[in-house]
Coordinates of N, CA and C in Angstrom, one line a residue:
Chain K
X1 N 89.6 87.9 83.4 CA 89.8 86.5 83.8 C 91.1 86.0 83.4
X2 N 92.0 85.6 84.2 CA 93.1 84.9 84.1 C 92.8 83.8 83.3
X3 N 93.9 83.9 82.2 CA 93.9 82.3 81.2 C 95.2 81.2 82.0
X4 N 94.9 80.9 83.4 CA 96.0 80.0 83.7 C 94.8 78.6 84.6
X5 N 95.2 77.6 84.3 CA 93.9 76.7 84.6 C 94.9 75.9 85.4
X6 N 94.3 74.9 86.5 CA 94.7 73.9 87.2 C 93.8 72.8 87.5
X7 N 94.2 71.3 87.2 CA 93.2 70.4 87.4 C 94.1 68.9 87.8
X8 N 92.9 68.4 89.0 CA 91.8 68.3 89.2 C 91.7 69.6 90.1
X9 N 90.4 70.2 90.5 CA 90.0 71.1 91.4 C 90.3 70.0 92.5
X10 N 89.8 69.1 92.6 CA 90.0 68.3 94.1 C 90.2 66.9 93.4
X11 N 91.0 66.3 94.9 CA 91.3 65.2 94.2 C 91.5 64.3 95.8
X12 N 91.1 63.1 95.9 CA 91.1 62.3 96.7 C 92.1 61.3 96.7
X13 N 93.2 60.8 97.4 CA 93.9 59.8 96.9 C 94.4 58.9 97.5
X14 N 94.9 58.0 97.5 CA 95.0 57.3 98.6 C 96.4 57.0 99.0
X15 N 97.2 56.2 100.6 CA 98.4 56.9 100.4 C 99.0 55.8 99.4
X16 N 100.5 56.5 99.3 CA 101.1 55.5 97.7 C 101.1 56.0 96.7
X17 N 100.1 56.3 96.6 CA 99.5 56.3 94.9 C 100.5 57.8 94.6
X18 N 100.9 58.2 93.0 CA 102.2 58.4 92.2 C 100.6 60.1 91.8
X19 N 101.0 60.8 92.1 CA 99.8 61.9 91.3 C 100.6 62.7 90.2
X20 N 99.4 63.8 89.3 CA 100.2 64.7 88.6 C 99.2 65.7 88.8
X21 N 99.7 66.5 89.3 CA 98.7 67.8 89.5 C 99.1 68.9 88.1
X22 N 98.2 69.4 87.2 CA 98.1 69.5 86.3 C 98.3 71.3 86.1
X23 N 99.0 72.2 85.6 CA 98.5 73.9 85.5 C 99.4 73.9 84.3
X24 N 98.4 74.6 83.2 CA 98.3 75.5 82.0 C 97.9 76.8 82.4
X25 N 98.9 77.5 81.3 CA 98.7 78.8 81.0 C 98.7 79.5 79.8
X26 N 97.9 80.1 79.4 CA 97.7 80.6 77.3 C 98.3 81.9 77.7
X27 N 98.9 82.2 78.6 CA 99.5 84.4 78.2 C 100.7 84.2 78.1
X28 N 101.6 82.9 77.2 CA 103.0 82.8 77.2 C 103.9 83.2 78.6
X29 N 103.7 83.1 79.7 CA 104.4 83.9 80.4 C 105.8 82.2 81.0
X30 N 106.8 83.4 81.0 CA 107.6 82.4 81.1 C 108.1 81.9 82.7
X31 N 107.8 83.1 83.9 CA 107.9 82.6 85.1 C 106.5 81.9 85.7
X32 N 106.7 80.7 86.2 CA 105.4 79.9 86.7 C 105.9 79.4 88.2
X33 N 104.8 79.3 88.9 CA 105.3 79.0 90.3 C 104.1 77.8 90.8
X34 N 104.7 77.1 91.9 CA 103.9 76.5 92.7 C 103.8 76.5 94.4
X35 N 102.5 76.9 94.7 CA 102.5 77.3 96.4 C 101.4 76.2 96.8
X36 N 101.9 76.1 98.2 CA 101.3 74.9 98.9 C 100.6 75.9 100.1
X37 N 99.2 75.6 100.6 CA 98.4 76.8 100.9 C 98.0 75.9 102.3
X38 N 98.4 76.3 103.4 CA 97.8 75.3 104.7 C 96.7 75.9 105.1
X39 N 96.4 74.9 106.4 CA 94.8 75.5 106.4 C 94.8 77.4 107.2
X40 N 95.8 77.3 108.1 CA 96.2 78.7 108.4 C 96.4 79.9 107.0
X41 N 96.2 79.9 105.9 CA 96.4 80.1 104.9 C 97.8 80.7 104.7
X42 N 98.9 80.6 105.4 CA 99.9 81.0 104.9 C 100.4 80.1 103.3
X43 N 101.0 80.7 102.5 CA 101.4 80.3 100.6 C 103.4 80.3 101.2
X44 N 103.5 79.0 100.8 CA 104.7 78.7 100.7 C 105.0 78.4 99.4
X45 N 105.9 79.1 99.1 CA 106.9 78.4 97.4 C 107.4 77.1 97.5
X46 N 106.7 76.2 96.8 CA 107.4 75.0 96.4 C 108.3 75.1 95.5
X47 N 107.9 75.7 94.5 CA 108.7 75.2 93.4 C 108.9 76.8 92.6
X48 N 110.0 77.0 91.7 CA 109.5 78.0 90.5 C 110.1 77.8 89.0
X49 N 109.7 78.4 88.0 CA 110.6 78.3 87.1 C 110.7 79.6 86.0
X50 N 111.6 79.9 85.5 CA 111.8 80.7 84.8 C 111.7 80.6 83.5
X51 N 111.1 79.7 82.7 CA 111.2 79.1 81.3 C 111.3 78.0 81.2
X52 N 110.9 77.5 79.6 CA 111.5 75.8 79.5 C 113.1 75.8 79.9
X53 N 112.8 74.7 80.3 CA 114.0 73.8 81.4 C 114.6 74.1 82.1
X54 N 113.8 74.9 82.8 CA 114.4 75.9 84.5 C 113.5 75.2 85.5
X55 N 114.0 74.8 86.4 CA 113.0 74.5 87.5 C 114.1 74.9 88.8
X56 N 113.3 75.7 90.0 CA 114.0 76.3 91.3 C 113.1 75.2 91.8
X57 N 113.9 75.5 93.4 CA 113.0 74.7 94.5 C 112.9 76.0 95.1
X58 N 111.2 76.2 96.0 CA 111.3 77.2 96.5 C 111.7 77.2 97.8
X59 N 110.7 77.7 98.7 CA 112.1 77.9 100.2 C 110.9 77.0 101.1
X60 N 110.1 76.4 100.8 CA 109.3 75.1 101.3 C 110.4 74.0 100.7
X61 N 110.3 73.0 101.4 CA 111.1 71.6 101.1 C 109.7 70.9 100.5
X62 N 109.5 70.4 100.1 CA 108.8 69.4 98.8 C 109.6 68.5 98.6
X63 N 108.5 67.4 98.8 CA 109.1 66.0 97.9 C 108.4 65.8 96.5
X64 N 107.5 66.7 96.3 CA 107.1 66.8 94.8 C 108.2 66.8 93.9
X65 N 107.9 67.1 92.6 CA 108.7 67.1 91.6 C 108.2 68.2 90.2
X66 N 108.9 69.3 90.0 CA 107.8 69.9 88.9 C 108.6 69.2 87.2
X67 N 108.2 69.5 86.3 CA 108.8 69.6 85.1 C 108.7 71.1 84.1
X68 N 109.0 71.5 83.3 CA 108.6 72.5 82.5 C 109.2 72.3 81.2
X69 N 109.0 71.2 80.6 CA 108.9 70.9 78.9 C 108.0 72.4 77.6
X70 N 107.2 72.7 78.3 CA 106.4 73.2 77.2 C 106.3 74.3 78.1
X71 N 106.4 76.1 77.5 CA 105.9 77.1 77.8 C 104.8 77.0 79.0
X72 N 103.8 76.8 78.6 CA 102.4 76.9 79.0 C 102.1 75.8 79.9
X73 N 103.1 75.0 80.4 CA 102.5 73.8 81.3 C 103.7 73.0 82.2
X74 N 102.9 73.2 83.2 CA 104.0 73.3 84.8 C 103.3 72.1 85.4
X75 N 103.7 70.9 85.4 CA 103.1 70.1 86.1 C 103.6 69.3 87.4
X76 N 103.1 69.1 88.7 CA 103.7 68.8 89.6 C 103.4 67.4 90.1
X77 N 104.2 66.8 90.2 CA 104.1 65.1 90.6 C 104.3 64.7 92.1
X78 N 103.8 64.3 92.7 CA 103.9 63.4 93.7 C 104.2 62.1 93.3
X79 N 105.5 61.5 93.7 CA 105.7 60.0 93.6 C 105.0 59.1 94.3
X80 N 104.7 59.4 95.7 CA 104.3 58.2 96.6 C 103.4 59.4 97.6
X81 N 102.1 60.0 97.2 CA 101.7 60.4 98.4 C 100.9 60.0 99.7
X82 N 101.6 60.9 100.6 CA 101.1 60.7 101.7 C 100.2 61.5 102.7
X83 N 99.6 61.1 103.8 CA 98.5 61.9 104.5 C 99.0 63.5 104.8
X84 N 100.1 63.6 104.7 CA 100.9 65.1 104.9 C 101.2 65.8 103.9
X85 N 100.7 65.0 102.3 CA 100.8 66.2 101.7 C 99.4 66.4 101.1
X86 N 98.2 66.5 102.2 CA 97.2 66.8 102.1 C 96.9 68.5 102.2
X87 N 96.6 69.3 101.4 CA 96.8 70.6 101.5 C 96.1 71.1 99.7
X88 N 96.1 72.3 100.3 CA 95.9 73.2 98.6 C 96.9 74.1 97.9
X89 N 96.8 73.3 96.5 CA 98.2 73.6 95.7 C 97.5 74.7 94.6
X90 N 98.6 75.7 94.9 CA 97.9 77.0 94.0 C 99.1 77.1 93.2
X91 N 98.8 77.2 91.9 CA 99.8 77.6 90.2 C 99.8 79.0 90.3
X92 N 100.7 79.6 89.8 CA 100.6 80.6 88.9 C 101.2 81.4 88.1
X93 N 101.6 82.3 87.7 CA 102.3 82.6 86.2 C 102.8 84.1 86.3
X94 N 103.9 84.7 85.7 CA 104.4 86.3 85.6 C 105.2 86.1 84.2
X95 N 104.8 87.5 84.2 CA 105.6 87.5 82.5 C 106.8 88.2 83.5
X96 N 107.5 87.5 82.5 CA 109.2 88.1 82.8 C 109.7 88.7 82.1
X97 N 110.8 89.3 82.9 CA 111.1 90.8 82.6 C 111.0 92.0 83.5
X98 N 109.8 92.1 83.7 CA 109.1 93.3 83.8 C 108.7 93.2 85.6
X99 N 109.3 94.2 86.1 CA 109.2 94.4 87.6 C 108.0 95.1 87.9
X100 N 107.2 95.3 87.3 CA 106.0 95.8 87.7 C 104.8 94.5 87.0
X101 N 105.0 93.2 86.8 CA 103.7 92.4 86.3 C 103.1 91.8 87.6
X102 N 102.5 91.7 87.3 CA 101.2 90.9 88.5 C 101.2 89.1 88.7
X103 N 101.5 88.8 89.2 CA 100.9 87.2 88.9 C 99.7 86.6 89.2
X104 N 99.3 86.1 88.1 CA 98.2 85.3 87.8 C 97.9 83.6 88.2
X105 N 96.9 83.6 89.1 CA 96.4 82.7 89.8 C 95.7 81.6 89.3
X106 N 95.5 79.4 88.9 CA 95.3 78.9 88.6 C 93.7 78.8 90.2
X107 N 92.6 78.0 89.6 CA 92.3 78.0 91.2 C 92.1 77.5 92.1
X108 N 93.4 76.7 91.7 CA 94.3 75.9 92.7 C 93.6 73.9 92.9
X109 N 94.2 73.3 93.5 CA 94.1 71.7 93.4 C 93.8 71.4 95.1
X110 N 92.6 71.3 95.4 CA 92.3 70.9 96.8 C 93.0 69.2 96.7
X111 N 93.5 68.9 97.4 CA 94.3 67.5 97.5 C 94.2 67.0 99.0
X112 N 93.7 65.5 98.9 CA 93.6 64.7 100.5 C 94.2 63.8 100.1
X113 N 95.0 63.1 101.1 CA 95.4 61.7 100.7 C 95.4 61.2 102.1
X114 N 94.4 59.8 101.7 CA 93.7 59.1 103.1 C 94.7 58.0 103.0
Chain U
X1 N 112.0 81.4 105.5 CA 111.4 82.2 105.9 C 110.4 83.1 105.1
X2 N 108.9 83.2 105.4 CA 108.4 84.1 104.6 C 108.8 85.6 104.4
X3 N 108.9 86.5 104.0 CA 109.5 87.6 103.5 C 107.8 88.5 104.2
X4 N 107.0 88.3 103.7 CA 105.9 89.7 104.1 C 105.4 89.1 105.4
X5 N 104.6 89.7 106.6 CA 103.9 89.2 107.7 C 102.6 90.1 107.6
X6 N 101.3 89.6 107.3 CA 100.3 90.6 107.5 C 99.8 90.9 109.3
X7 N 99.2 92.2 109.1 CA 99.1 92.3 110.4 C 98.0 93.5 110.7
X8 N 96.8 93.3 111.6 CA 96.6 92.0 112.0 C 96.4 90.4 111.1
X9 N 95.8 89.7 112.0 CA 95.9 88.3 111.1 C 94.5 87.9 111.0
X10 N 93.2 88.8 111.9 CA 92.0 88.7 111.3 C 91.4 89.8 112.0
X11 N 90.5 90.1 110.9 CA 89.5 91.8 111.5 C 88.2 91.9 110.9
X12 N 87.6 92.0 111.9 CA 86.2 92.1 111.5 C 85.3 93.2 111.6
X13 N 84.8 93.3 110.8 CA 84.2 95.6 110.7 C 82.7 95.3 110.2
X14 N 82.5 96.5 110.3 CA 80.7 96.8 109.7 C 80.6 97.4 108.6
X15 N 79.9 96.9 107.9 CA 80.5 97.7 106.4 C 80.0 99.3 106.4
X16 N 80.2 99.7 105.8 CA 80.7 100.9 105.6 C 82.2 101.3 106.3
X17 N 82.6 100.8 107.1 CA 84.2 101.3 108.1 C 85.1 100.9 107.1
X18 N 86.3 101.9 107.4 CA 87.5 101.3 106.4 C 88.2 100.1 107.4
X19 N 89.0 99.3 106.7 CA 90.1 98.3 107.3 C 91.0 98.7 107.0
X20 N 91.9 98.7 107.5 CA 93.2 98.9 107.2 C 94.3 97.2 107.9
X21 N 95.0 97.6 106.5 CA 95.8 96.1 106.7 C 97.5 96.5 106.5
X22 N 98.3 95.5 107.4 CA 99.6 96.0 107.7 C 100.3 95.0 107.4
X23 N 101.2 95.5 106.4 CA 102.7 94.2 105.7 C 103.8 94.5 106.1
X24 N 104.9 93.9 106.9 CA 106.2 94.1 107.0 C 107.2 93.2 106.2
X25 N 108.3 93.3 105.5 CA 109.1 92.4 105.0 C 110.1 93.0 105.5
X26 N 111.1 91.9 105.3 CA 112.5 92.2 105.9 C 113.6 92.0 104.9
X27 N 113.7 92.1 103.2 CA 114.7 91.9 103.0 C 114.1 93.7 101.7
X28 N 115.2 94.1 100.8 CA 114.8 94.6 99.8 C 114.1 94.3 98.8
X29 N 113.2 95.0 97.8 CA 112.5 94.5 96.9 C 112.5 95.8 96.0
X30 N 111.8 95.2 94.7 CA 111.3 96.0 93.5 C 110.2 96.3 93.0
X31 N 109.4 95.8 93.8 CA 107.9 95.9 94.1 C 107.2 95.3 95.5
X32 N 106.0 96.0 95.8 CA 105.0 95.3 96.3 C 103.6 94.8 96.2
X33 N 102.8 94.4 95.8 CA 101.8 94.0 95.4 C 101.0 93.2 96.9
X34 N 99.4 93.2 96.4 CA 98.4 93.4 97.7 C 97.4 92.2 96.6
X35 N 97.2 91.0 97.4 CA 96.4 90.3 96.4 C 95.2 89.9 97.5
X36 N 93.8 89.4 97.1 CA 93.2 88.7 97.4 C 92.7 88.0 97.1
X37 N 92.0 86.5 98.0 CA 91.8 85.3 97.8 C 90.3 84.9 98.8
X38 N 89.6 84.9 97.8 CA 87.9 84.7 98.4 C 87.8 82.8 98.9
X39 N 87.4 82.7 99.8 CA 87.4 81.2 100.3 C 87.7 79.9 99.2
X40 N 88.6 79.4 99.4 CA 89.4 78.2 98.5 C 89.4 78.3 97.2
X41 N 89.8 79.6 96.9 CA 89.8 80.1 95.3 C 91.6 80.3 95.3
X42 N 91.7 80.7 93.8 CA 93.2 81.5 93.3 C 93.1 82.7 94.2
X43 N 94.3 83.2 94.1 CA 94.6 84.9 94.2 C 94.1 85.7 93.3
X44 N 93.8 86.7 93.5 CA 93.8 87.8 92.7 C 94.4 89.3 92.7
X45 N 95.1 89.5 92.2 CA 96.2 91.4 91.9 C 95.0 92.1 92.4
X46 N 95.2 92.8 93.5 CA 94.6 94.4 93.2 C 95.3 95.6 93.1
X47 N 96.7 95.0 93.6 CA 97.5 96.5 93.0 C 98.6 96.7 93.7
X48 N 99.5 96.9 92.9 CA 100.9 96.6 93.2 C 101.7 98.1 93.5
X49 N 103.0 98.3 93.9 CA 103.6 99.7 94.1 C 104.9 99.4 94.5
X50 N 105.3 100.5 93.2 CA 106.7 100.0 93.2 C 107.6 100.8 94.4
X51 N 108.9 100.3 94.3 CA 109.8 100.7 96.0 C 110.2 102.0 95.6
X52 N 110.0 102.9 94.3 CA 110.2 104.5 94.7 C 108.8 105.1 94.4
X53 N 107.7 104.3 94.7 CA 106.4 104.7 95.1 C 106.3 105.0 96.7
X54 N 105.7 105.8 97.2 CA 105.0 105.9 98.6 C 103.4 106.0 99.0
X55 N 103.3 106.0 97.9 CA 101.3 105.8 98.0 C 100.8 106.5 96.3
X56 N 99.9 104.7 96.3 CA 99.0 104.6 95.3 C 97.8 104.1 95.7
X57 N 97.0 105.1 94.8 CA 95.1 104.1 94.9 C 94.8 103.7 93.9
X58 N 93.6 103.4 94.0 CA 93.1 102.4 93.1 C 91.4 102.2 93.7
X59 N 90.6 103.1 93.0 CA 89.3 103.2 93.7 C 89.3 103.1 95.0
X60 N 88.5 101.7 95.7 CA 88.1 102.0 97.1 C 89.8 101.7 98.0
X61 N 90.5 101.5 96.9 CA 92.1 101.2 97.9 C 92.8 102.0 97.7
X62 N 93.7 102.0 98.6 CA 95.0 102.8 99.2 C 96.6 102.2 99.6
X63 N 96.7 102.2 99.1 CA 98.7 101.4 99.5 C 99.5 102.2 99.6
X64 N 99.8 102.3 100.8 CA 101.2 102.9 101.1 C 102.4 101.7 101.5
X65 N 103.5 102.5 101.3 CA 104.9 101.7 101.3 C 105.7 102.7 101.8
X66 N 106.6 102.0 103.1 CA 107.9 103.1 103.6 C 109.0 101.8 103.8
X67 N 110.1 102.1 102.7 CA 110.7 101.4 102.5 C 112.0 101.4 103.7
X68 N 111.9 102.6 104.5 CA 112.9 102.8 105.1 C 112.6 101.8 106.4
X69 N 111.3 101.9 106.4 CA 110.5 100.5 108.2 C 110.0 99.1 107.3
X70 N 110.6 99.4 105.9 CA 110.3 97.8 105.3 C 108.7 97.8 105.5
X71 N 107.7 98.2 105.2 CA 106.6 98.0 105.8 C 105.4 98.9 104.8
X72 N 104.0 97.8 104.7 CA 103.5 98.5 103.7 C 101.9 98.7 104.4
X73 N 100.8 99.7 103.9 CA 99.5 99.0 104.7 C 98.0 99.1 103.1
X74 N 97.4 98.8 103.8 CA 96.6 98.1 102.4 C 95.1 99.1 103.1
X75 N 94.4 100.2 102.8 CA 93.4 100.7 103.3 C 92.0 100.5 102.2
X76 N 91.3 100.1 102.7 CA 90.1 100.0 101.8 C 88.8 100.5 102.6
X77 N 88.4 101.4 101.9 CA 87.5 102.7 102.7 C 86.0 102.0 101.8
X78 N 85.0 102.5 103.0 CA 84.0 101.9 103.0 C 83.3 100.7 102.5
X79 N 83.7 99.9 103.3 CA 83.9 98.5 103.0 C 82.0 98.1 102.5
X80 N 82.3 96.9 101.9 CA 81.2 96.1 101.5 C 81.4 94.6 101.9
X81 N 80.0 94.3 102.2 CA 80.4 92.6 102.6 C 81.0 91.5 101.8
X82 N 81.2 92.5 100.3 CA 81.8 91.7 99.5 C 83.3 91.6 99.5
X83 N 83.5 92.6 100.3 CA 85.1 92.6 100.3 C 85.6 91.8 101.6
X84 N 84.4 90.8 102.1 CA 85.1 89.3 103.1 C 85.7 88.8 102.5
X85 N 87.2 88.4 103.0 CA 88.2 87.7 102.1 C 89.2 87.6 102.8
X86 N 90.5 86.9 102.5 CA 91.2 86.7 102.9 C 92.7 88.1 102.2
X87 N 93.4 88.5 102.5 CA 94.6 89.7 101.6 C 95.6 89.6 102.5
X88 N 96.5 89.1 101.3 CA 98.2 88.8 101.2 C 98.9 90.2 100.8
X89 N 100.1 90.2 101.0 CA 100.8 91.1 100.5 C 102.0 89.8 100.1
X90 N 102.9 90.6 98.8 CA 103.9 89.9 98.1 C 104.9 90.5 98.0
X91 N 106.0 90.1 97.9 CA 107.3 90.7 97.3 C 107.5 90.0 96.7
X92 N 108.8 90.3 95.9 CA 109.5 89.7 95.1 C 110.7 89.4 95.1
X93 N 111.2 89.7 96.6 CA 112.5 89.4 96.9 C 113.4 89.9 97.0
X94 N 113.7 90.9 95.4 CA 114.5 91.8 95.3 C 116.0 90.4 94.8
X95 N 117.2 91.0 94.8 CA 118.5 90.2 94.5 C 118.3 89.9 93.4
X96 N 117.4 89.9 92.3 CA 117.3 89.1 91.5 C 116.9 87.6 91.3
X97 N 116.6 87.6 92.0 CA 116.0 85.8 92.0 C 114.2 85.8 91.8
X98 N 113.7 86.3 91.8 CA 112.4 86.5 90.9 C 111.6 85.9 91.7
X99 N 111.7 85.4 92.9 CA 110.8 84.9 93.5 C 109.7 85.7 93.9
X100 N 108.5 85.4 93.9 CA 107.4 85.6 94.5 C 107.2 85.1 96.4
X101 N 107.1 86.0 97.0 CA 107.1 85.6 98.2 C 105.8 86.1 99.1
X102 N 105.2 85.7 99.3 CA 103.8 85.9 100.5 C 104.0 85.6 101.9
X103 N 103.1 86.9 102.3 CA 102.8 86.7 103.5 C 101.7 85.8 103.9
X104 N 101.4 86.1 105.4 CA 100.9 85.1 106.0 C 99.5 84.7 105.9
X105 N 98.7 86.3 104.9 CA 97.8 86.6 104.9 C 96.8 87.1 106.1
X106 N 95.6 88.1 105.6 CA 94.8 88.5 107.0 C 93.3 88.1 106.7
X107 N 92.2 87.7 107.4 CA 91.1 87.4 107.1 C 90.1 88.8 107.5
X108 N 89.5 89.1 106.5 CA 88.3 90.5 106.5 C 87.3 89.9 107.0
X109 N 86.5 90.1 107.4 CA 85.2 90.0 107.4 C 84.5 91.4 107.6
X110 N 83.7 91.1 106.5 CA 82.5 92.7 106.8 C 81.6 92.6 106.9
X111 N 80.5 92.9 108.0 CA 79.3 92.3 108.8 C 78.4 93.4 107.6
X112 N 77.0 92.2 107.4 CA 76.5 93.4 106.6 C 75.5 94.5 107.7

């Protein structure tokens, strides 16, 4: 069982409103990523990072925002969401370094915004 | 642009039949990796193979990789209705930029 968590599981919102979508991870791993999952299930990279105070933008455009202050916690903000960034947001984590690690999956943030 | 394309993009079999599933990417890499994702859940690794690999198993799975057609396939022999799901293939991009990159994913379904 993967120790990388994401919360809320779902979240309803309305448009405007500022969110923080939440992912922790306990296996120290210092690369963390964020993919935005449409209903065709293709996984686009929003976001990635390689450590505290690294943040990439991935090769999706996002108006989100991530932070990476602490190891273990990757949080992504919406300032003003809207009906279009209604979708499911999947976390997840690689130890770095090492060209043979797996990445480990949060499971994920169902998100609507009416 | 996404980097892997699965192919086909849904297949449906009787269980016991193998599936076979088909990755192409188009840039270099340092690995490949084969994940699946059961209906609105995370991903999960089933098993990755590196670029001077040409075929690894892994119990009911099989992965091959030919680096020279960029292209990888994912076989899973005698299927179970448990193995309905959705399976991505990933790279990593290669160049050094550590990115993780997915395909478009394929949907299984195994009739029981």
């Amino acid at each position: 069982e993967a120790d990388i968590y994401q919360t809320p599981r779902y979240l309803v919102i309305g448009t405007g409103k500022k969110i923080t979508l939440e992912c922790s991870q306990t296996m120290g791993h210092d690369k963390m990523y964020w993919y935005q999952q449409d209903p065709g299930m293709e996984l686009h990279l929003i976001h990635y990072s390689y450590g505290v105070n690294s943040t990439e933008k991935g090769d999706l455009s996002s108006e989100s925002t991530v932070s990476r202050i602490r190891t273990e916690h990757f949080p992504l903000t919406l300032e003003s969401a809207r009906p279009s960034h209604t979708s499911q947001y999947l976390c997840a984590s690689m130890k770095w370094g090492s060209k043979l690690a797996e990445a480990f999956f949060g499971q994920g943030t169902r998100l609507t915004v009416v | 642009s996404q980097q892997g394309e699965e192919d086909p993009q849904a297949l449906s079999i009787q269980e016991g039949e193998n599936a076979t599933m088909n990755c192409s990417y188009k840039t270099s890499i340092n690995n490949l990796q084969w994940y699946r994702q059961n209906s609105g859940r995370g991903l999960v690794h089933l098993i990755l193979i590196r670029s001077n690999e040409r075929e690894k198993h892994s119990g009911r799975l099989r992965v091959t990789l030919d680096t020279s057609k960029k292209s990888s396939s994912l076989l899973i022999t005698a299927s179970r209705a448990a193995d309905t799901a959705s399976y991505f293939c990933a790279t990593d991009s290669g160049g050094g930029s550590e990115k993780l990159v997915f395909g478009k994913g394929m949907k299984l379904t195994v009739n029981p």
